[in-house]
CSV table of C-alpha atoms in Angstrom, one decimal:
chain,number,residue,atom,x,y,z
A,1,PHE,CA,-21.2,25.0,-13.6
A,2,PHE,CA,-24.1,23.2,-15.3
A,3,LEU,CA,-21.7,21.8,-17.9
A,4,SER,CA,-19.5,20.3,-15.2
A,5,LEU,CA,-22.6,18.9,-13.4
A,6,LYS,CA,-23.6,17.3,-16.7
A,7,LEU,CA,-20.2,15.9,-17.2
A,8,GLU,CA,-20.1,14.6,-13.7
A,9,LYS,CA,-23.4,12.8,-14.2
A,10,LYS,CA,-22.1,11.3,-17.4
A,11,THR,CA,-19.0,10.1,-15.8
A,12,LYS,CA,-20.9,8.8,-12.8
A,13,GLY,CA,-23.1,6.8,-15.2
A,14,LYS,CA,-20.2,5.5,-17.1
A,15,LEU,CA,-18.3,4.4,-13.9
A,16,GLN,CA,-21.5,3.1,-12.3
A,17,LYS,CA,-22.0,0.6,-15.1
A,18,GLN,CA,-18.6,-1.0,-14.5
A,19,ILE,CA,-19.2,-2.2,-11.0
A,20,CYS,CA,-19.0,-6.0,-10.9
A,21,GLN,CA,-22.2,-7.2,-9.2
A,22,VAL,CA,-20.9,-10.7,-8.3
A,23,VAL,CA,-17.9,-9.1,-6.4
A,24,LEU,CA,-20.2,-6.5,-4.7
A,25,ASP,CA,-22.6,-9.2,-3.6
A,26,HIS,CA,-19.7,-11.2,-2.2
A,27,PHE,CA,-18.2,-8.2,-0.3
A,28,GLU,CA,-21.7,-7.2,0.9
A,29,LYS,CA,-22.1,-10.5,2.7
A,30,GLN,CA,-18.5,-10.8,4.1
A,31,TYR,CA,-17.9,-7.2,5.1
A,32,THR,CA,-21.4,-6.6,6.7
A,33,ALA,CA,-20.4,-9.5,9.0
A,34,GLU,CA,-16.9,-8.3,9.6
A,35,LEU,CA,-17.2,-4.5,9.7
A,36,GLY,CA,-20.8,-4.1,10.9
A,37,ASN,CA,-22.1,-0.5,10.5
A,38,ALA,CA,-18.8,0.8,9.1
A,39,TRP,CA,-19.3,-1.2,5.8
A,40,SER,CA,-22.1,0.9,4.3
A,41,SER,CA,-20.0,4.1,4.3
A,42,VAL,CA,-16.9,2.2,3.1
A,43,ARG,CA,-19.0,0.7,0.3
A,44,ASP,CA,-20.2,4.1,-0.8
A,45,VAL,CA,-16.6,5.3,-1.3
A,46,LEU,CA,-15.3,2.1,-2.9
A,47,THR,CA,-18.2,2.1,-5.5
A,48,SER,CA,-17.8,5.8,-6.3
A,49,PRO,CA,-14.5,6.4,-8.1
A,50,TRP,CA,-15.4,10.1,-8.7
A,51,CYS,CA,-14.9,10.7,-4.9
A,52,TRP,CA,-11.5,8.9,-4.8
A,53,GLN,CA,-8.4,11.0,-3.9
A,54,HIS,CA,-4.8,10.9,-4.9
A,55,ALA,CA,-1.8,12.0,-2.8
A,56,LEU,CA,1.5,13.2,-4.2
A,57,LEU,CA,4.7,11.9,-2.8
A,58,LEU,CA,7.4,14.3,-3.8
A,59,ASN,CA,10.7,12.9,-5.1
A,60,ARG,CA,13.6,14.2,-3.1
A,61,PHE,CA,16.0,13.3,-6.0
A,62,SER,CA,14.3,15.6,-8.4
A,63,GLN,CA,14.0,19.2,-7.2
A,64,CYS,CA,11.0,21.0,-8.7
A,65,PRO,CA,11.0,24.7,-7.7
A,66,GLY,CA,7.5,26.1,-7.3
A,67,LEU,CA,5.8,22.7,-7.1
A,68,GLU,CA,5.0,23.0,-3.4
A,69,SER,CA,3.6,26.5,-3.6
A,70,SER,CA,1.5,25.5,-6.7
A,71,LEU,CA,0.1,22.6,-4.7
A,72,ALA,CA,-0.7,24.9,-1.8
A,73,GLU,CA,-2.6,27.2,-4.2
A,74,GLN,CA,-4.7,24.2,-5.3
A,75,GLY,CA,-5.7,23.3,-1.8
A,76,TYR,CA,-3.1,20.6,-1.0
A,77,HIS,CA,-1.4,20.4,2.4
A,78,PRO,CA,1.2,18.1,4.0
A,79,ALA,CA,-0.4,14.7,4.8
A,80,PHE,CA,1.7,13.7,7.8
A,81,PRO,CA,2.2,15.8,10.9
A,82,ALA,CA,5.7,16.4,12.1
A,83,ALA,CA,4.8,14.9,15.5
A,84,LEU,CA,4.9,11.4,14.1
A,85,PRO,CA,7.3,9.0,15.9
A,86,TYR,CA,9.1,8.6,12.5
A,87,LEU,CA,9.0,11.1,9.7
A,88,PRO,CA,12.2,11.9,7.9
A,89,ALA,CA,12.7,15.5,6.9
A,90,ALA,CA,13.0,14.6,3.2
A,91,PHE,CA,9.7,12.7,3.2
A,92,ARG,CA,7.1,15.0,1.8
A,93,CYS,CA,3.5,14.0,0.8
A,94,TYR,CA,0.7,16.3,-0.1
A,95,ILE,CA,-3.1,15.7,-0.1
A,96,ARG,CA,-6.3,17.6,-0.3
A,97,THR,CA,-9.8,16.8,0.9
A,98,THR,CA,-11.5,17.3,-2.5
A,99,PRO,CA,-11.4,14.4,-5.0
A,100,GLY,CA,-9.6,14.5,-8.2
A,101,ARG,CA,-6.2,13.6,-9.6
A,102,PHE,CA,-3.1,15.8,-10.2
A,103,PRO,CA,-1.8,15.1,-13.7
A,104,SER,CA,0.6,12.2,-13.8
A,105,GLN,CA,4.0,12.4,-15.4
A,106,LYS,CA,5.1,10.3,-18.3
A,107,HIS,CA,8.1,8.0,-18.1
A,108,GLN,CA,11.0,9.7,-19.9
A,109,PRO,CA,14.3,7.8,-20.1
A,110,GLY,CA,17.1,9.8,-18.4
A,111,LYS,CA,14.7,12.2,-16.6
A,112,LEU,CA,13.5,11.7,-13.1
A,113,LYS,CA,9.9,12.3,-12.2
A,114,GLU,CA,9.1,14.9,-9.6
A,115,TYR,CA,6.3,13.1,-7.7
A,116,TYR,CA,4.5,9.8,-7.4
A,117,LEU,CA,0.7,9.7,-7.4
A,118,LEU,CA,-0.7,7.2,-4.9
A,119,ASN,CA,-3.3,6.3,-2.2
A,120,ALA,CA,-1.9,8.1,0.9
A,121,ALA,CA,-2.7,5.1,3.1
A,122,SER,CA,-0.1,3.1,1.2
A,123,LEU,CA,2.6,5.2,2.8
A,124,LEU,CA,1.7,4.1,6.3
A,125,PRO,CA,3.5,0.7,6.0
A,126,VAL,CA,6.6,2.6,5.1
A,127,LEU,CA,6.4,4.9,8.0
A,128,ALA,CA,5.7,2.0,10.3
A,129,LEU,CA,8.8,0.2,9.0
A,130,GLU,CA,11.1,3.1,10.2
A,131,VAL,CA,14.0,2.5,7.9
A,132,LYS,CA,17.3,4.1,8.9
A,133,ASP,CA,20.3,5.0,6.8
A,134,GLY,CA,22.7,2.0,6.3
A,135,GLU,CA,20.1,-0.7,7.2
A,136,ASP,CA,19.7,-3.8,5.0
A,137,VAL,CA,16.1,-3.7,3.7
A,138,LEU,CA,14.0,-6.2,1.7
A,139,ASP,CA,10.8,-5.3,-0.1
A,140,LEU,CA,9.5,-8.8,-0.7
A,141,CYS,CA,6.6,-8.1,-3.1
A,142,ALA,CA,7.7,-4.8,-4.4
A,143,ALA,CA,5.8,-4.0,-7.7
A,144,PRO,CA,4.6,-1.6,-8.9
A,145,GLY,CA,7.3,0.1,-6.7
A,146,GLY,CA,5.6,3.0,-4.9
A,147,LYS,CA,6.6,1.7,-1.4
A,148,SER,CA,10.2,1.1,-2.6
A,149,VAL,CA,10.3,4.7,-3.9
A,150,ALA,CA,8.8,5.8,-0.5
A,151,ILE,CA,11.4,3.9,1.5
A,152,LEU,CA,14.2,5.7,-0.5
A,153,GLN,CA,12.6,9.1,0.3
A,154,CYS,CA,13.1,8.2,4.0
A,155,ALA,CA,16.6,6.8,4.1
A,156,CYS,CA,19.5,5.4,2.2
A,157,PRO,CA,19.7,1.6,2.9
A,158,GLY,CA,23.1,-0.1,3.0
A,159,HIS,CA,21.6,-2.8,0.8
A,160,PHE,CA,18.1,-2.6,-0.7
A,161,HIS,CA,16.6,-5.7,-2.2
A,162,CYS,CA,13.3,-5.2,-4.2
A,163,ASN,CA,11.7,-8.5,-5.2
A,164,GLU,CA,8.8,-9.2,-7.5
A,165,TYR,CA,8.0,-12.7,-8.7
A,166,ASP,CA,5.6,-11.8,-11.5
A,167,ASP,CA,7.4,-11.1,-14.8
A,168,LEU,CA,5.2,-8.3,-16.1
A,169,ARG,CA,5.0,-6.6,-12.7
A,170,SER,CA,8.8,-6.9,-12.3
A,171,ARG,CA,9.3,-4.9,-15.4
A,172,TRP,CA,6.9,-2.3,-14.1
A,173,LEU,CA,8.9,-2.2,-10.8
A,174,GLU,CA,12.2,-1.6,-12.7
A,175,GLN,CA,10.6,1.2,-14.7
A,176,THR,CA,9.3,2.9,-11.5
A,177,ILE,CA,12.8,2.7,-9.9
A,178,GLU,CA,14.4,4.1,-13.0
A,179,SER,CA,11.8,7.0,-13.1
A,180,PHE,CA,12.4,8.1,-9.5
A,181,ILE,CA,15.9,7.1,-8.4
A,182,PRO,CA,19.2,8.5,-9.6
A,183,ASP,CA,21.8,6.1,-11.2
A,184,ALA,CA,24.2,6.4,-8.3
A,185,LEU,CA,21.6,5.0,-5.9
A,186,ILE,CA,20.2,2.5,-8.4
A,187,ASN,CA,23.5,0.6,-8.0
A,188,LEU,CA,22.7,0.0,-4.4
A,189,ILE,CA,19.3,-1.6,-5.3
A,190,MET,CA,19.0,-5.3,-6.3
A,191,VAL,CA,15.9,-6.1,-8.2
A,192,SER,CA,15.1,-9.9,-8.3
A,193,LYS,CA,12.3,-12.1,-9.6
A,194,LEU,CA,12.4,-14.8,-6.9
A,195,ASP,CA,9.6,-16.7,-5.4
A,196,GLY,CA,9.2,-14.7,-2.1
A,197,ARG,CA,8.4,-17.9,-0.2
A,198,GLN,CA,12.0,-19.0,-0.8
A,199,ILE,CA,13.9,-15.8,0.1
A,200,GLY,CA,14.1,-16.7,3.8
A,201,ASP,CA,15.9,-19.9,3.0
A,202,LEU,CA,18.1,-18.3,0.4
A,203,GLN,CA,19.1,-15.3,2.6
A,204,PRO,CA,18.6,-16.3,6.2
A,205,GLU,CA,19.0,-13.6,8.9
A,206,PHE,CA,20.2,-11.1,6.3
A,207,TYR,CA,17.9,-8.1,6.7
A,208,ASP,CA,17.3,-5.5,9.4
A,209,LYS,CA,13.9,-4.5,8.0
A,210,VAL,CA,11.4,-6.4,5.7
A,211,LEU,CA,8.3,-5.1,4.1
A,212,VAL,CA,5.7,-7.7,3.0
A,213,ASP,CA,3.1,-5.8,1.0
A,214,ALA,CA,1.4,-9.1,0.2
A,215,PRO,CA,-0.6,-10.1,-2.9
A,216,CYS,CA,-4.2,-9.8,-1.7
A,217,SER,CA,-7.8,-9.5,-2.9
A,218,ASN,CA,-7.5,-5.8,-3.9
A,219,ASP,CA,-11.0,-4.6,-3.0
A,220,ARG,CA,-10.9,-1.4,-5.1
A,221,SER,CA,-9.9,-3.0,-8.4
A,222,TRP,CA,-11.9,-6.2,-7.9
A,223,LEU,CA,-15.1,-4.2,-7.6
A,224,PHE,CA,-14.5,-3.0,-11.2
A,225,SER,CA,-13.5,-6.4,-12.7
A,226,PRO,CA,-14.5,-6.0,-16.4
A,227,ASP,CA,-14.9,-9.7,-16.9
A,228,PRO,CA,-17.5,-11.4,-14.6
A,229,GLN,CA,-16.1,-14.9,-15.3
A,230,GLN,CA,-12.6,-13.8,-14.1
A,231,ALA,CA,-14.2,-12.2,-11.1
A,232,VAL,CA,-15.9,-15.4,-10.1
A,233,LEU,CA,-12.6,-17.3,-10.5
A,234,ARG,CA,-10.9,-14.7,-8.4
A,235,LEU,CA,-13.5,-15.1,-5.6
A,236,MET,CA,-13.1,-18.8,-5.7
A,237,GLN,CA,-9.3,-18.5,-5.4
A,238,ARG,CA,-9.6,-15.9,-2.7
A,239,LYS,CA,-9.5,-18.5,0.0
A,240,GLU,CA,-6.0,-19.6,-1.1
A,241,LEU,CA,-4.5,-16.2,-0.7
A,242,SER,CA,-4.2,-16.4,3.1
A,243,SER,CA,-2.0,-19.5,2.8
A,244,LEU,CA,0.3,-17.7,0.4
A,245,GLN,CA,0.4,-14.6,2.7
A,246,PHE,CA,1.3,-16.9,5.6
A,247,GLN,CA,4.1,-18.5,3.6
A,248,LEU,CA,5.5,-15.1,2.5
A,249,LEU,CA,5.5,-13.9,6.1
A,250,ARG,CA,7.3,-17.1,7.3
A,251,SER,CA,9.9,-16.5,4.7
A,252,ALA,CA,10.3,-12.8,5.7
A,253,ILE,CA,10.8,-13.9,9.3
A,254,LYS,CA,13.6,-16.3,8.3
A,255,ALA,CA,15.2,-13.5,6.3
A,256,LEU,CA,15.2,-11.1,9.3
A,257,ARG,CA,18.1,-10.7,11.6
A,258,PRO,CA,17.4,-11.3,15.3
A,259,GLY,CA,16.2,-7.9,16.6
A,260,GLY,CA,15.0,-6.9,13.1
A,261,SER,CA,11.4,-5.9,12.3
A,262,LEU,CA,8.9,-6.4,9.6
A,263,VAL,CA,5.7,-4.7,8.4
A,264,TYR,CA,2.9,-6.7,6.7
A,265,SER,CA,0.4,-4.8,4.6
A,266,THR,CA,-2.5,-5.5,2.2
A,267,CYS,CA,-5.1,-3.3,0.4
A,268,THR,CA,-8.1,-5.5,1.4
A,269,LEU,CA,-10.6,-5.3,4.2
A,270,SER,CA,-10.7,-9.1,4.5
A,271,LYS,CA,-10.1,-10.3,8.0
A,272,ALA,CA,-8.9,-13.7,6.6
A,273,GLU,CA,-6.1,-12.0,4.8
A,274,ASN,CA,-5.3,-9.5,7.6
A,275,SER,CA,-5.7,-10.2,11.3
A,276,ASP,CA,-6.1,-13.9,10.9
A,277,VAL,CA,-2.8,-14.3,9.0
A,278,ILE,CA,-1.0,-12.3,11.7
A,279,GLU,CA,-2.6,-14.2,14.5
A,280,LEU,CA,-1.6,-17.5,12.8
A,281,ILE,CA,2.0,-16.3,12.5
A,282,LEU,CA,2.2,-15.2,16.1
A,283,ASN,CA,0.8,-18.5,17.2
A,284,SER,CA,3.1,-20.6,15.1
A,285,CYS,CA,6.4,-18.7,15.2
A,286,ARG,CA,7.8,-18.6,18.7
A,287,ASN,CA,10.5,-16.1,17.7
A,288,VAL,CA,8.3,-13.1,16.8
A,289,MET,CA,6.4,-10.6,18.8
A,290,PRO,CA,3.9,-7.9,18.0
A,291,VAL,CA,5.1,-4.2,17.9
A,292,ASP,CA,2.7,-1.5,19.1
A,293,ILE,CA,2.0,1.0,16.3
A,294,SER,CA,-0.8,2.9,18.0
A,295,GLU,CA,1.3,6.0,18.4
A,296,MET,CA,1.6,6.3,14.6
A,297,ALA,CA,-2.1,5.7,14.2
A,298,ARG,CA,-2.9,8.5,16.8
A,299,GLY,CA,-0.5,10.8,14.9
A,300,VAL,CA,-2.3,10.4,11.6
A,301,SER,CA,-5.9,10.1,12.9
A,302,GLN,CA,-6.8,13.6,11.5
A,303,GLU,CA,-6.3,12.3,8.0
A,304,PHE,CA,-7.2,8.7,8.2
A,305,THR,CA,-10.2,6.7,9.5
A,306,PHE,CA,-9.3,3.5,11.3
A,307,LEU,CA,-11.5,0.5,12.2
A,308,SER,CA,-12.0,0.5,15.9
A,309,GLY,CA,-11.3,-2.5,18.1
A,310,MET,CA,-8.0,-3.6,16.5
A,311,GLN,CA,-5.0,-4.8,18.4
A,312,GLN,CA,-2.2,-2.4,19.1
A,313,HIS,CA,0.2,-4.0,16.6
A,314,GLU,CA,-2.3,-3.5,13.7
A,315,LEU,CA,-4.5,-1.0,12.0
A,316,LEU,CA,-7.0,-1.0,9.2
A,317,VAL,CA,-7.7,2.2,7.2
A,318,LEU,CA,-11.3,2.6,6.1
A,319,PRO,CA,-12.1,4.8,3.1
A,320,GLU,CA,-14.5,7.7,3.9
A,321,LYS,CA,-15.8,10.6,1.8
A,322,GLY,CA,-13.3,13.4,2.1
A,323,ARG,CA,-10.6,11.0,3.3
A,324,ALA,CA,-11.0,8.2,0.7
A,325,TRP,CA,-7.8,6.5,1.7
A,326,GLY,CA,-7.4,2.8,2.0
A,327,PRO,CA,-8.4,0.1,2.4
A,328,MET,CA,-5.0,-0.6,3.9
A,329,TYR,CA,-4.2,-3.1,6.6
A,330,ILE,CA,-0.8,-2.8,8.5
A,331,ALA,CA,0.7,-4.9,11.2
A,332,LYS,CA,4.2,-4.8,12.7
A,333,LEU,CA,6.3,-7.6,14.1
A,334,LYS,CA,9.8,-8.0,15.5
A,335,LYS,CA,12.1,-11.0,15.5
A,336,MET,CA,13.5,-11.8,19.0
A,337,SER,CA,17.2,-11.9,19.6
A,338,SER,CA,18.4,-15.4,19.7
A,339,THR,CA,19.8,-15.1,23.2
């Protein structure tokens, strides 16, 4: 026991040193103003990687006998209650309240992985999207591919378009798909490297469902920027992100069929990149309306902590000790029929 305590202290010291002070100071100012009292407990989790948790999304295409009972023995339980408005039977995700990480599986060509390790909150945008078999689906900013894999655990789209503009991240996306999805299904997936802002013009009114998991100021990783200069640059460019996010959303709306719906998500707490972007879209696009996702939020309130006072079409997951999921912002919109 003493040894593990010693190790923990050592690890804590190591991780503590890596916090980027310039980013923390910036967040301190912004998030105290935006989140009020909630910020101090969120900050405690974000700056303490040893209390972070990882969920396991099981891969329905790779049966692993005994995995679920082994997870149960280690204190894992299903993350999402069956009472959710949308929870396909094949969608299985396991979490536990204690921190720590299940061993990850290496990529082996020709062999499918049995599970995907991720932040459980990043599955909420997929559950909010409610993809059904046969629908045409676009994942506009798809790398590293966790949400694409999760969509395929839910349903088999008629046409599934995964797009990633960044070259390196696009290769990462392709490898993720190859690691989790059988060849027969990979043929249904189109991976592209287009500028997401142009897809709406290239494929107008083509999709039933669109996921916009937008590039954002990733609070968790930014806090541990190894290079202070790069961190300062990131913080300066942060203001430009909301304009990019707005353009991606506008493109997604063009790509949607009338009656289709989209989910917008980020992994930042920043209001400028979350509620403000959605409000701007709702004010400037006459043909979209907000969709109430409060029923899903109520359904998962045992496992996730949400910021109070949000609109019914949006939610913000706040990391907390014991449920260190998030940050994750989610909003759902629907395109009106053109009648």
